[in-house]
mmCIF file of C-alpha atoms and ligand atoms in Angstrom:
data_model
loop_
_atom_site.group_PDB
_atom_site.id
_atom_site.type_symbol
_atom_site.label_atom_id
_atom_site.label_comp_id
_atom_site.label_asym_id
_atom_site.label_seq_id
_atom_site.Cartn_x
_atom_site.Cartn_y
_atom_site.Cartn_z
ATOM 1 C CA MET A 1 23.025 168.809 135.762
ATOM 2 C CA VAL A 2 26.213 170.697 136.438
ATOM 3 C CA ALA A 3 24.369 173.994 135.973
ATOM 4 C CA ARG A 4 21.507 172.841 138.139
ATOM 5 C CA ALA A 5 23.878 171.920 140.931
ATOM 6 C CA ALA A 6 25.692 175.280 140.637
ATOM 7 C CA ARG A 7 22.323 177.213 140.782
ATOM 8 C CA ALA A 8 21.178 175.587 144.043
ATOM 9 C CA ALA A 9 20.784 178.550 146.373
ATOM 10 C CA ASP A 10 20.762 176.591 149.656
ATOM 11 C CA LEU A 11 20.790 173.119 150.953
ATOM 12 C CA ALA A 12 17.019 172.603 150.589
ATOM 13 C CA ASP A 13 17.204 173.634 146.941
ATOM 14 C CA LEU A 14 20.146 171.352 146.428
ATOM 15 C CA ASP A 15 18.463 168.398 148.101
ATOM 16 C CA GLY A 16 15.366 168.843 145.900
ATOM 17 C CA ALA A 17 17.482 169.107 142.700
ATOM 18 C CA VAL A 18 19.656 166.115 143.419
ATOM 19 C CA SER A 19 16.606 163.896 144.159
ATOM 20 C CA ASP A 20 15.463 164.538 140.628
ATOM 21 C CA CYS A 21 18.750 163.653 138.846
ATOM 22 C CA PHE A 22 18.800 161.096 136.009
ATOM 23 C CA ALA A 23 22.328 161.704 134.743
ATOM 24 C CA CYS A 24 23.676 158.047 135.066
ATOM 25 C CA PRO A 25 21.730 155.513 133.063
ATOM 26 C CA ARG A 26 23.206 152.451 134.783
ATOM 27 C CA LEU A 27 22.430 153.817 138.210
ATOM 28 C CA VAL A 28 19.050 155.061 137.380
ATOM 29 C CA ALA A 29 18.057 151.619 136.007
ATOM 30 C CA TRP A 30 19.533 149.861 139.174
ATOM 31 C CA ARG A 31 17.933 152.163 141.818
ATOM 32 C CA GLU A 32 14.545 151.694 140.056
ATOM 33 C CA GLU A 33 15.036 147.933 139.677
ATOM 34 C CA VAL A 34 15.786 147.510 143.299
ATOM 35 C CA ALA A 35 12.856 149.682 144.339
ATOM 36 C CA ARG A 36 10.559 147.528 142.151
ATOM 37 C CA VAL A 37 11.743 144.123 143.034
ATOM 38 C CA LYS A 38 12.483 144.934 146.783
ATOM 39 C CA ARG A 39 13.899 142.684 149.479
ATOM 40 C CA ALA A 40 11.364 140.268 150.922
ATOM 41 C CA ALA A 41 11.646 141.821 154.394
ATOM 42 C CA PHE A 42 10.471 145.168 152.978
ATOM 43 C CA ARG A 43 7.942 144.013 150.424
ATOM 44 C CA ASP A 44 5.185 146.057 152.023
ATOM 45 C CA GLN A 45 7.157 149.246 151.834
ATOM 46 C CA ASP A 46 7.383 151.874 149.111
ATOM 47 C CA TYR A 47 11.022 152.283 148.238
ATOM 48 C CA TRP A 48 12.440 155.778 147.584
ATOM 49 C CA GLY A 49 14.339 154.550 144.458
ATOM 50 C CA ARG A 50 15.936 157.880 143.755
ATOM 51 C CA PRO A 51 19.110 159.788 144.465
ATOM 52 C CA VAL A 52 19.643 160.243 148.239
ATOM 53 C CA PRO A 53 20.401 163.842 149.325
ATOM 54 C CA GLY A 54 22.627 164.882 152.265
ATOM 55 C CA LEU A 55 21.451 165.242 155.839
ATOM 56 C CA GLY A 56 22.248 167.788 158.470
ATOM 57 C CA PRO A 57 22.205 171.596 159.144
ATOM 58 C CA GLN A 58 23.562 174.315 156.928
ATOM 59 C CA ASP A 59 25.996 175.519 159.632
ATOM 60 C CA ALA A 60 27.712 172.129 159.901
ATOM 61 C CA ARG A 61 31.276 172.273 161.080
ATOM 62 C CA ILE A 62 31.846 168.564 160.468
ATOM 63 C CA ALA A 63 31.108 166.721 157.276
ATOM 64 C CA ILE A 64 30.972 162.910 156.918
ATOM 65 C CA LEU A 65 31.586 161.787 153.420
ATOM 66 C CA GLY A 66 30.378 158.291 152.440
ATOM 67 C CA LEU A 67 30.553 156.257 149.239
ATOM 68 C CA ALA A 68 27.077 155.826 147.957
ATOM 69 C CA PRO A 69 23.572 154.891 149.359
ATOM 70 C CA ALA A 70 22.803 151.175 150.043
ATOM 71 C CA ALA A 71 20.294 149.463 147.845
ATOM 72 C CA HIS A 72 17.931 148.529 150.681
ATOM 73 C CA GLY A 73 19.093 151.343 153.121
ATOM 74 C CA GLY A 74 19.141 154.882 151.734
ATOM 75 C CA ASN A 75 17.593 153.835 148.434
ATOM 76 C CA ARG A 76 14.588 152.377 150.381
ATOM 77 C CA THR A 77 14.166 155.005 153.105
ATOM 78 C CA GLY A 78 15.230 158.134 151.114
ATOM 79 C CA ARG A 79 17.665 159.161 153.932
ATOM 80 C CA ILE A 80 21.314 158.616 153.852
ATOM 81 C CA PHE A 81 22.664 155.684 156.022
ATOM 82 C CA THR A 82 19.066 155.044 157.163
ATOM 83 C CA GLY A 83 17.493 151.611 157.482
ATOM 84 C CA ASP A 84 20.539 149.336 157.393
ATOM 85 C CA ARG A 85 23.319 148.099 159.667
ATOM 86 C CA SER A 86 25.861 150.569 158.519
ATOM 87 C CA GLY A 87 23.535 153.467 159.615
ATOM 88 C CA ASP A 88 22.907 151.630 162.969
ATOM 89 C CA VAL A 89 26.606 151.763 163.744
ATOM 90 C CA LEU A 90 27.202 155.312 162.464
ATOM 91 C CA PHE A 91 24.234 156.979 164.136
ATOM 92 C CA ALA A 92 24.934 155.236 167.391
ATOM 93 C CA ALA A 93 28.431 156.686 167.318
ATOM 94 C CA LEU A 94 27.152 160.175 166.368
ATOM 95 C CA HIS A 95 24.678 159.951 169.310
ATOM 96 C CA ARG A 96 27.478 158.991 171.780
ATOM 97 C CA ALA A 97 29.461 161.957 170.358
ATOM 98 C CA GLY A 98 26.474 164.338 171.032
ATOM 99 C CA LEU A 99 26.154 164.982 167.236
ATOM 100 C CA ALA A 100 22.773 163.208 166.867
ATOM 101 C CA ASN A 101 19.687 163.475 169.044
ATOM 102 C CA GLN A 102 18.917 159.788 168.923
ATOM 103 C CA PRO A 103 21.019 156.613 168.436
ATOM 104 C CA THR A 104 19.026 155.069 165.582
ATOM 105 C CA SER A 105 17.882 156.187 162.119
ATOM 106 C CA VAL A 106 15.233 153.873 160.749
ATOM 107 C CA SER A 107 13.072 156.063 158.474
ATOM 108 C CA ALA A 108 12.980 159.623 157.004
ATOM 109 C CA ASP A 109 10.291 160.689 159.564
ATOM 110 C CA ASP A 110 11.704 159.189 162.812
ATOM 111 C CA GLY A 111 12.666 162.524 164.350
ATOM 112 C CA LEU A 112 16.420 162.259 163.909
ATOM 113 C CA THR A 113 18.233 165.594 163.909
ATOM 114 C CA LEU A 114 22.076 166.149 163.570
ATOM 115 C CA ARG A 115 24.065 168.879 165.380
ATOM 116 C CA ASP A 116 27.063 170.516 163.711
ATOM 117 C CA THR A 117 27.267 167.703 161.244
ATOM 118 C CA ARG A 118 26.306 167.157 157.667
ATOM 119 C CA ILE A 119 26.504 163.676 156.069
ATOM 120 C CA PHE A 120 26.567 163.097 152.285
ATOM 121 C CA ALA A 121 27.994 160.655 149.759
ATOM 122 C CA ALA A 122 30.437 160.937 146.893
ATOM 123 C CA VAL A 123 27.815 159.237 144.644
ATOM 124 C CA ARG A 124 24.141 159.798 145.348
ATOM 125 C CA CYS A 125 22.512 156.770 143.814
ATOM 126 C CA ALA A 126 22.846 153.184 145.056
ATOM 127 C CA PRO A 127 25.275 151.338 142.718
ATOM 128 C CA PRO A 128 25.325 147.543 141.928
ATOM 129 C CA ASP A 129 27.714 145.798 144.366
ATOM 130 C CA ASN A 130 28.296 149.235 146.077
ATOM 131 C CA LYS A 131 30.728 149.924 143.226
ATOM 132 C CA PRO A 132 30.178 153.090 141.204
ATOM 133 C CA THR A 133 32.314 153.501 138.056
ATOM 134 C CA PRO A 134 34.842 156.284 137.804
ATOM 135 C CA ALA A 135 32.626 157.967 135.195
ATOM 136 C CA GLU A 136 29.666 157.799 137.612
ATOM 137 C CA ARG A 137 31.741 159.244 140.373
ATOM 138 C CA ASP A 138 32.856 162.147 138.073
ATOM 139 C CA THR A 139 29.282 162.705 136.888
ATOM 140 C CA CYS A 140 27.982 163.031 140.363
ATOM 141 C CA ALA A 141 30.858 165.175 141.760
ATOM 142 C CA PRO A 142 29.127 168.544 141.026
ATOM 143 C CA TRP A 143 26.458 167.771 143.604
ATOM 144 C CA LEU A 144 29.195 167.126 146.194
ATOM 145 C CA HIS A 145 31.141 170.239 145.247
ATOM 146 C CA ARG A 146 28.071 172.463 145.468
ATOM 147 C CA GLU A 147 27.076 170.977 148.819
ATOM 148 C CA VAL A 148 30.499 171.632 150.227
ATOM 149 C CA GLU A 149 30.367 175.146 148.831
ATOM 150 C CA LEU A 150 27.133 175.788 150.618
ATOM 151 C CA ILE A 151 28.459 174.763 154.011
ATOM 152 C CA ARG A 152 31.908 176.090 153.376
ATOM 153 C CA PRO A 153 31.552 179.173 155.774
ATOM 154 C CA THR A 154 31.381 176.753 158.791
ATOM 155 C CA LEU A 155 32.985 173.558 157.610
ATOM 156 C CA ARG A 156 36.158 172.635 159.473
ATOM 157 C CA VAL A 157 36.598 168.928 159.281
ATOM 158 C CA VAL A 158 35.729 166.175 156.787
ATOM 159 C CA VAL A 159 35.550 162.513 157.930
ATOM 160 C CA ALA A 160 36.102 160.353 154.917
ATOM 161 C CA LEU A 161 34.505 156.893 155.354
ATOM 162 C CA GLY A 162 36.683 154.608 153.282
ATOM 163 C CA ALA A 163 39.314 155.021 150.470
ATOM 164 C CA PHE A 164 36.632 155.943 147.861
ATOM 165 C CA ALA A 165 35.440 158.902 149.861
ATOM 166 C CA TRP A 166 39.021 159.904 150.686
ATOM 167 C CA ALA A 167 39.893 160.004 146.987
ATOM 168 C CA ALA A 168 36.745 161.950 146.207
ATOM 169 C CA TRP A 169 37.824 164.716 148.471
ATOM 170 C CA TRP A 170 40.820 165.954 146.474
ATOM 171 C CA PRO A 171 38.875 167.357 143.514
ATOM 172 C CA VAL A 172 36.804 169.409 146.079
ATOM 173 C CA LEU A 173 39.925 171.347 147.065
ATOM 174 C CA ARG A 174 40.312 172.533 143.499
ATOM 175 C CA GLN A 175 36.653 173.010 142.690
ATOM 176 C CA VAL A 176 35.498 174.694 145.874
ATOM 177 C CA TYR A 177 38.591 176.085 147.464
ATOM 178 C CA GLY A 178 40.705 176.846 144.381
ATOM 179 C CA GLN A 179 43.637 174.968 145.806
ATOM 180 C CA ARG A 180 45.774 172.399 144.167
ATOM 181 C CA PRO A 181 45.535 168.994 145.871
ATOM 182 C CA PRO A 182 48.685 167.722 147.507
ATOM 183 C CA THR A 183 51.037 165.514 145.407
ATOM 184 C CA PRO A 184 51.505 162.761 145.993
ATOM 185 C CA ARG A 185 48.001 162.353 147.418
ATOM 186 C CA PRO A 186 48.120 161.339 151.094
ATOM 187 C CA VAL A 187 47.320 157.688 151.488
ATOM 188 C CA PHE A 188 44.000 156.644 153.015
ATOM 189 C CA GLY A 189 44.079 154.803 156.298
ATOM 190 C CA HIS A 190 42.043 154.607 159.452
ATOM 191 C CA GLY A 191 43.153 157.533 161.627
ATOM 192 C CA ALA A 192 44.902 159.248 158.622
ATOM 193 C CA HIS A 193 44.975 163.062 159.036
ATOM 194 C CA TRP A 194 45.681 165.704 156.415
ATOM 195 C CA SER A 195 45.549 169.435 156.966
ATOM 196 C CA GLY A 196 46.017 172.285 154.532
ATOM 197 C CA GLU A 197 45.900 176.046 154.547
ATOM 198 C CA SER A 198 42.488 177.565 154.891
ATOM 199 C CA VAL A 199 40.694 174.234 153.956
ATOM 200 C CA PRO A 200 38.918 171.710 156.138
ATOM 201 C CA ALA A 201 41.042 169.112 157.781
ATOM 202 C CA LEU A 202 40.570 165.569 156.443
ATOM 203 C CA LEU A 203 40.332 162.478 158.664
ATOM 204 C CA GLY A 204 40.225 158.979 157.388
ATOM 205 C CA CYS A 205 37.902 156.310 159.011
ATOM 206 C CA TYR A 206 37.179 152.845 157.903
ATOM 207 C CA HIS A 207 33.794 152.578 156.271
ATOM 208 C CA VAL A 208 30.966 151.534 158.583
ATOM 209 C CA SER A 209 30.180 148.703 156.298
ATOM 210 C CA GLN A 210 28.924 145.399 157.730
ATOM 211 C CA GLN A 211 32.049 143.781 156.496
ATOM 212 C CA ASN A 212 34.228 146.111 158.618
ATOM 213 C CA THR A 213 31.947 146.163 161.797
ATOM 214 C CA PHE A 214 31.029 142.512 161.862
ATOM 215 C CA THR A 215 34.658 141.419 161.610
ATOM 216 C CA GLY A 216 35.876 143.836 164.243
ATOM 217 C CA ARG A 217 38.033 145.843 161.757
ATOM 218 C CA LEU A 218 36.056 148.856 162.789
ATOM 219 C CA THR A 219 34.894 148.900 166.401
ATOM 220 C CA PRO A 220 32.607 151.468 168.251
ATOM 221 C CA ALA A 221 35.685 152.571 170.255
ATOM 222 C CA MET A 222 37.556 153.359 166.981
ATOM 223 C CA LEU A 223 34.565 155.458 165.763
ATOM 224 C CA ASP A 224 34.433 157.248 169.019
ATOM 225 C CA ASP A 225 38.087 158.171 168.681
ATOM 226 C CA VAL A 226 37.497 159.528 165.152
ATOM 227 C CA PHE A 227 34.560 161.691 166.258
ATOM 228 C CA THR A 228 36.411 162.984 169.274
ATOM 229 C CA ARG A 229 39.248 164.131 167.012
ATOM 230 C CA ALA A 230 36.814 165.611 164.513
ATOM 231 C CA LYS A 231 35.063 167.562 167.262
ATOM 232 C CA ASP A 232 38.387 168.805 168.650
ATOM 233 C CA LEU A 233 39.566 169.936 165.196
ATOM 234 C CA ALA A 234 36.157 171.544 164.463
ATOM 235 C CA GLY A 235 35.866 173.339 167.839
ATOM 236 C CA VAL A 236 32.667 171.546 168.613
ATOM 237 C CA ASP A 237 31.874 171.039 172.295
HETATM 238 S S1 LIG B 1 24.757 159.058 140.732
HETATM 239 FE FE1 LIG B 1 24.604 161.347 140.971
HETATM 240 S S2 LIG B 1 24.872 162.121 138.904
HETATM 241 FE FE2 LIG B 1 24.333 159.976 138.708
HETATM 242 S S3 LIG B 1 22.090 159.811 138.513
HETATM 243 FE FE3 LIG B 1 22.564 159.692 140.717
HETATM 244 S S4 LIG B 1 22.550 161.720 141.554
HETATM 245 FE FE4 LIG B 1 22.608 161.941 139.290
#
């Protein structure tokens, strides 16, 4: 799998390869079980039930790094953050920021396109309880590292959604940029900002989970602030 990731010539090649990954037995079993049993509301739909690739153009200047696909969201529709409430909040904010052509993302063929922005996750398969193990995170990391490598020429800012994604960024510095991560590691927080030499800036943002958005811990205005800062740092109009 590591070799397959490293060989990916471009994002299309990488997206195809990651969609065919079976490296984590627990996650493979879970993604397929969810796709077979389904949620009652989606019982007439064919679930994707496979790893979910990234979304967005090759020349992205902003990356949004999430945790992992949702069982009945990305694992159902085959597109990241698509088909669940987390995605509703995220894509509405991207649309307000001018980074998405429409405010909703409901299915892989709904016409959504992103501008200057690539979205991907630290772990590409839906995990039980949204909790990948450290071993699964590490097994999946080569996909993330190659994806960042492929957009490295234009990438200027990474928005980490939540502490898991924030922590998953540091190994990228070593693997992709050949730089030693800072010690001690900067602490995750909403609005946290870390910058290094010749590497993308890192912004922290609370995850767009239902738990955060329903309780008001993360509001649309807070998301707007994060994407305004990301655009400023990335030089995106
Ligand atoms: S989590 Fe990543 S490494 Fe594991 S099976 Fe899914 S795509 Fe492959």
